[in-house]
């Protein structure tokens, strides 16, 4: 898999001027050097002289002449805005919006939820168990939880099989609750979304569980208690961030 360069990439390939835009010229240069490279959404970054692109969910920047490719944060000093993080949130939001909700295991409050969070979970994660044990409290705070699978040991691990057992169960909700309570489930096999969810989690930058994603794509890396989470969500809503 292509590894983003931390310094600079010198590109010495000349490209004919038949391309309609700088973005097309840049992409053509990069593809001649790295033919399998897939760049999504290459666009000019204001008047910075840089072009912004997305590679496998990661934000990269390329100079207009296609000579340098960079990874890292871009900060707008005038507005004190982390431009890169805002773009990352958009990419995460769009990526999660494209996931079939039927592939998730959703725990919904009886009344219409005020907020819906997508949570990457692992069965053996201590804080994941705490979070699940407080599901009624999250619901009381008007928060719905949609679980996606993230086996921390990777595909093929014991953690992976435990999640497969949940996703393949006839009653997924009860199986999730039983598994979080450290009850042993029957070992099952079926067509399931666990490996796909794991790959999506890696693409989104999940490094541990629980990883909570807001509807705007922002990630909260870790457990947040129900009342505190509601306060954070309300504060962000008032600020127009969600």
CSV table of C-alpha atoms in Angstrom, one decimal:
chain,number,residue,atom,x,y,z
A,1,UNK,CA,0.0,0.0,0.0
A,2,UNK,CA,1.2,3.5,-0.8
A,3,UNK,CA,2.8,5.2,2.1
A,4,UNK,CA,2.4,9.0,2.2
A,5,UNK,CA,5.7,10.8,2.1
A,6,UNK,CA,6.6,13.0,5.1
A,7,UNK,CA,9.0,15.2,3.3
A,8,UNK,CA,8.9,15.8,-0.4
A,9,UNK,CA,8.6,13.8,-3.7
A,10,UNK,CA,10.6,15.1,-6.7
A,11,UNK,CA,8.8,14.5,-9.9
A,12,UNK,CA,10.7,14.9,-13.1
A,13,UNK,CA,8.2,13.8,-15.7
A,14,UNK,CA,7.1,16.3,-18.2
A,15,UNK,CA,3.4,16.4,-19.1
A,16,UNK,CA,2.0,17.8,-22.2
A,17,UNK,CA,-0.2,20.9,-21.8
A,18,UNK,CA,-3.3,19.1,-23.2
A,19,UNK,CA,-5.0,18.9,-19.8
A,20,UNK,CA,-7.8,21.3,-19.1
A,21,UNK,CA,-6.8,22.2,-15.5
A,22,UNK,CA,-3.8,22.2,-13.1
A,23,UNK,CA,-5.6,19.4,-11.1
A,24,UNK,CA,-5.5,17.2,-14.2
A,25,UNK,CA,-1.9,18.0,-14.8
A,26,UNK,CA,-1.0,17.2,-11.2
A,27,UNK,CA,-2.9,13.9,-11.3
A,28,UNK,CA,-1.3,12.9,-14.6
A,29,UNK,CA,2.2,13.6,-13.2
A,30,UNK,CA,1.5,11.5,-10.1
A,31,UNK,CA,0.0,8.6,-12.0
A,32,UNK,CA,3.0,8.4,-14.2
A,33,UNK,CA,5.2,7.9,-11.1
A,34,UNK,CA,2.8,5.8,-9.2
A,35,UNK,CA,0.4,4.1,-11.7
A,36,UNK,CA,-1.9,2.5,-9.0
A,37,UNK,CA,-2.4,5.7,-7.1
A,38,UNK,CA,-6.0,6.7,-6.6
A,39,UNK,CA,-6.6,10.3,-5.7
A,40,UNK,CA,-10.1,11.5,-4.8
A,41,UNK,CA,-11.2,15.1,-4.9
A,42,UNK,CA,-8.1,16.9,-6.0
A,43,UNK,CA,-8.9,20.6,-5.6
A,44,UNK,CA,-7.2,23.9,-5.1
A,45,UNK,CA,-6.6,24.9,-1.5
A,46,UNK,CA,-7.6,28.6,-1.5
A,47,UNK,CA,-4.8,30.8,-2.8
A,48,UNK,CA,-2.1,28.8,-1.0
A,49,UNK,CA,-0.6,27.4,-4.2
A,50,UNK,CA,-1.4,23.9,-2.9
A,51,UNK,CA,-3.8,21.3,-4.2
A,52,UNK,CA,-5.6,19.1,-1.7
A,53,UNK,CA,-6.4,15.4,-2.4
A,54,UNK,CA,-7.5,12.3,-0.6
A,55,UNK,CA,-5.7,9.0,-0.8
A,56,UNK,CA,-7.3,6.1,1.0
A,57,UNK,CA,-9.1,8.5,3.4
A,58,UNK,CA,-5.9,10.4,4.1
A,59,UNK,CA,-5.4,14.1,3.2
A,60,UNK,CA,-2.4,15.0,1.1
A,61,UNK,CA,-1.2,18.2,-0.5
A,62,UNK,CA,0.6,18.7,-3.8
A,63,UNK,CA,2.2,21.8,-5.3
A,64,UNK,CA,0.8,23.3,-8.4
A,65,UNK,CA,3.7,22.1,-10.6
A,66,UNK,CA,3.2,18.5,-9.2
A,67,UNK,CA,6.8,18.5,-7.9
A,68,UNK,CA,6.2,18.1,-4.2
A,69,UNK,CA,3.7,15.9,-2.3
A,70,UNK,CA,3.2,16.5,1.4
A,71,UNK,CA,1.3,15.1,4.3
A,72,UNK,CA,0.6,17.0,7.5
A,73,UNK,CA,-1.6,19.6,9.0
A,74,UNK,CA,-2.4,22.9,7.3
A,75,UNK,CA,-3.4,25.7,9.7
A,76,UNK,CA,-5.1,28.9,8.5
A,77,UNK,CA,-3.4,31.4,10.8
A,78,UNK,CA,-5.8,34.2,10.1
A,79,UNK,CA,-8.9,32.2,11.3
A,80,UNK,CA,-6.8,29.8,13.5
A,81,UNK,CA,-8.6,26.9,11.7
A,82,UNK,CA,-7.2,23.4,11.3
A,83,UNK,CA,-8.0,23.1,7.6
A,84,UNK,CA,-6.8,19.5,7.4
A,85,UNK,CA,-9.0,18.3,10.3
A,86,UNK,CA,-12.1,20.0,8.9
A,87,UNK,CA,-11.4,18.1,5.6
A,88,UNK,CA,-10.8,14.9,7.4
A,89,UNK,CA,-14.1,15.2,9.2
A,90,UNK,CA,-15.9,15.7,5.8
A,91,UNK,CA,-14.2,12.6,4.4
A,92,UNK,CA,-15.1,10.5,7.5
A,93,UNK,CA,-18.7,11.8,7.3
A,94,UNK,CA,-19.1,10.9,3.7
A,95,UNK,CA,-17.4,7.5,4.2
A,96,UNK,CA,-19.7,6.6,7.1
A,97,UNK,CA,-22.8,7.9,5.2
A,98,UNK,CA,-22.0,5.3,2.4
A,99,UNK,CA,-22.0,2.4,4.8
A,100,UNK,CA,-25.2,0.3,4.7
A,101,UNK,CA,-26.9,0.9,8.1
A,102,UNK,CA,-28.3,-2.6,7.9
A,103,UNK,CA,-24.7,-3.9,8.4
A,104,UNK,CA,-24.5,-2.1,11.7
A,105,UNK,CA,-26.0,-3.1,15.0
A,106,UNK,CA,-28.0,-0.2,16.2
A,107,UNK,CA,-29.3,0.4,19.8
A,108,UNK,CA,-32.0,3.1,19.5
A,109,UNK,CA,-33.9,4.9,22.3
A,110,UNK,CA,-37.7,4.5,22.3
A,111,UNK,CA,-38.2,8.2,21.4
A,112,UNK,CA,-36.6,9.9,18.4
A,113,UNK,CA,-32.9,10.4,19.1
A,114,UNK,CA,-31.4,13.9,19.3
A,115,UNK,CA,-28.0,12.6,18.3
A,116,UNK,CA,-26.7,9.4,16.6
A,117,UNK,CA,-23.2,8.2,17.1
A,118,UNK,CA,-21.4,5.5,15.1
A,119,UNK,CA,-19.1,3.6,17.5
A,120,UNK,CA,-16.4,1.1,16.4
A,121,UNK,CA,-16.4,-1.6,19.1
A,122,UNK,CA,-14.4,-4.6,20.2
A,123,UNK,CA,-15.8,-7.4,22.5
A,124,UNK,CA,-12.8,-7.5,24.9
A,125,UNK,CA,-12.3,-3.8,25.2
A,126,UNK,CA,-13.0,-2.7,28.9
A,127,UNK,CA,-14.3,0.7,28.1
A,128,UNK,CA,-16.5,-0.8,25.3
A,129,UNK,CA,-18.1,-2.9,28.0
A,130,UNK,CA,-18.6,0.1,30.2
A,131,UNK,CA,-20.2,2.0,27.4
A,132,UNK,CA,-22.5,-0.9,26.5
A,133,UNK,CA,-23.5,-1.3,30.1
A,134,UNK,CA,-24.7,2.3,30.1
A,135,UNK,CA,-26.7,2.0,27.0
A,136,UNK,CA,-30.0,2.9,28.8
A,137,UNK,CA,-28.3,6.1,30.1
A,138,UNK,CA,-27.2,7.1,26.6
A,139,UNK,CA,-30.7,6.5,25.4
A,140,UNK,CA,-32.0,8.6,28.3
A,141,UNK,CA,-29.8,11.4,27.1
A,142,UNK,CA,-31.3,11.2,23.6
A,143,UNK,CA,-28.3,9.4,22.1
A,144,UNK,CA,-28.5,6.5,19.7
A,145,UNK,CA,-25.6,4.2,19.2
A,146,UNK,CA,-24.8,2.4,15.9
A,147,UNK,CA,-22.1,-0.2,16.3
A,148,UNK,CA,-19.5,-1.1,13.7
A,149,UNK,CA,-17.1,-3.9,14.3
A,150,UNK,CA,-13.4,-3.3,15.0
A,151,UNK,CA,-11.5,-6.4,16.1
A,152,UNK,CA,-8.3,-4.9,17.6
A,153,UNK,CA,-6.4,-8.2,16.9
A,154,UNK,CA,-7.2,-7.9,13.2
A,155,UNK,CA,-9.1,-10.2,10.8
A,156,UNK,CA,-8.7,-13.8,11.8
A,157,UNK,CA,-8.0,-13.1,15.5
A,158,UNK,CA,-10.0,-14.3,18.5
A,159,UNK,CA,-11.4,-10.8,18.7
A,160,UNK,CA,-12.5,-11.1,15.1
A,161,UNK,CA,-14.3,-14.4,15.7
A,162,UNK,CA,-16.1,-13.0,18.8
A,163,UNK,CA,-17.5,-10.2,16.7
A,164,UNK,CA,-18.4,-12.6,13.9
A,165,UNK,CA,-20.4,-14.6,16.5
A,166,UNK,CA,-22.3,-11.5,17.3
A,167,UNK,CA,-23.0,-10.4,13.8
A,168,UNK,CA,-24.0,-13.9,12.7
A,169,UNK,CA,-26.4,-14.4,15.7
A,170,UNK,CA,-30.2,-14.5,15.1
A,171,UNK,CA,-30.6,-11.9,17.8
A,172,UNK,CA,-27.7,-9.5,17.3
A,173,UNK,CA,-28.7,-7.2,20.1
A,174,UNK,CA,-28.9,-9.9,22.7
A,175,UNK,CA,-25.7,-11.5,21.4
A,176,UNK,CA,-23.9,-8.2,21.7
A,177,UNK,CA,-25.1,-7.7,25.3
A,178,UNK,CA,-24.1,-11.3,26.2
A,179,UNK,CA,-20.7,-11.0,24.6
A,180,UNK,CA,-20.0,-7.7,26.4
A,181,UNK,CA,-21.0,-9.5,29.7
A,182,UNK,CA,-18.2,-12.0,28.9
A,183,UNK,CA,-20.7,-14.9,28.2
A,184,UNK,CA,-19.4,-17.4,25.6
A,185,UNK,CA,-21.3,-17.4,22.4
A,186,UNK,CA,-21.6,-20.2,19.9
A,187,UNK,CA,-19.0,-20.0,17.2
A,188,UNK,CA,-20.8,-19.1,14.0
A,189,UNK,CA,-20.0,-18.4,10.4
A,190,UNK,CA,-22.0,-16.4,7.9
A,191,UNK,CA,-21.7,-13.6,5.4
A,192,UNK,CA,-21.0,-10.6,7.6
A,193,UNK,CA,-19.6,-7.1,7.7
A,194,UNK,CA,-16.9,-7.5,10.3
A,195,UNK,CA,-13.9,-7.5,8.0
A,196,UNK,CA,-15.4,-4.6,6.0
A,197,UNK,CA,-16.0,-2.6,9.1
A,198,UNK,CA,-12.4,-3.2,10.2
A,199,UNK,CA,-11.1,-1.9,6.9
A,200,UNK,CA,-13.3,1.2,7.1
A,201,UNK,CA,-12.1,1.8,10.7
A,202,UNK,CA,-8.5,1.7,9.6
A,203,UNK,CA,-9.2,4.0,6.7
A,204,UNK,CA,-10.9,6.5,9.1
A,205,UNK,CA,-7.9,6.4,11.5
A,206,UNK,CA,-9.4,4.2,14.3
A,207,UNK,CA,-6.5,3.1,16.5
A,208,UNK,CA,-8.4,1.8,19.5
A,209,UNK,CA,-11.9,1.2,20.8
A,210,UNK,CA,-14.4,2.6,21.5
A,211,UNK,CA,-14.0,5.1,18.7
A,212,UNK,CA,-17.0,7.4,18.5
A,213,UNK,CA,-17.9,9.3,15.3
A,214,UNK,CA,-20.4,12.2,15.4
A,215,UNK,CA,-22.7,12.8,12.4
A,216,UNK,CA,-20.4,15.6,11.2
A,217,UNK,CA,-17.5,13.1,10.9
A,218,UNK,CA,-15.6,14.3,14.0
A,219,UNK,CA,-14.0,11.5,16.0
A,220,UNK,CA,-14.0,11.2,19.8
A,221,UNK,CA,-11.2,8.7,20.4
A,222,UNK,CA,-12.4,6.9,23.6
A,223,UNK,CA,-15.1,6.4,26.1
A,224,UNK,CA,-17.2,9.5,27.1
A,225,UNK,CA,-19.8,9.0,29.9
A,226,UNK,CA,-23.5,9.6,28.9
A,227,UNK,CA,-24.1,13.0,30.6
A,228,UNK,CA,-20.7,14.4,29.5
A,229,UNK,CA,-21.3,13.2,25.9
A,230,UNK,CA,-24.7,14.9,25.9
A,231,UNK,CA,-23.1,18.2,27.1
A,232,UNK,CA,-20.4,18.0,24.4
A,233,UNK,CA,-23.0,17.4,21.7
A,234,UNK,CA,-25.2,20.2,22.9
A,235,UNK,CA,-22.2,22.6,23.0
A,236,UNK,CA,-21.2,21.6,19.5
A,237,UNK,CA,-24.7,22.0,18.2
A,238,UNK,CA,-25.0,25.5,19.7
A,239,UNK,CA,-21.7,26.4,17.9
A,240,UNK,CA,-23.1,25.1,14.6
A,241,UNK,CA,-20.6,22.3,14.4
A,242,UNK,CA,-23.2,19.6,14.0
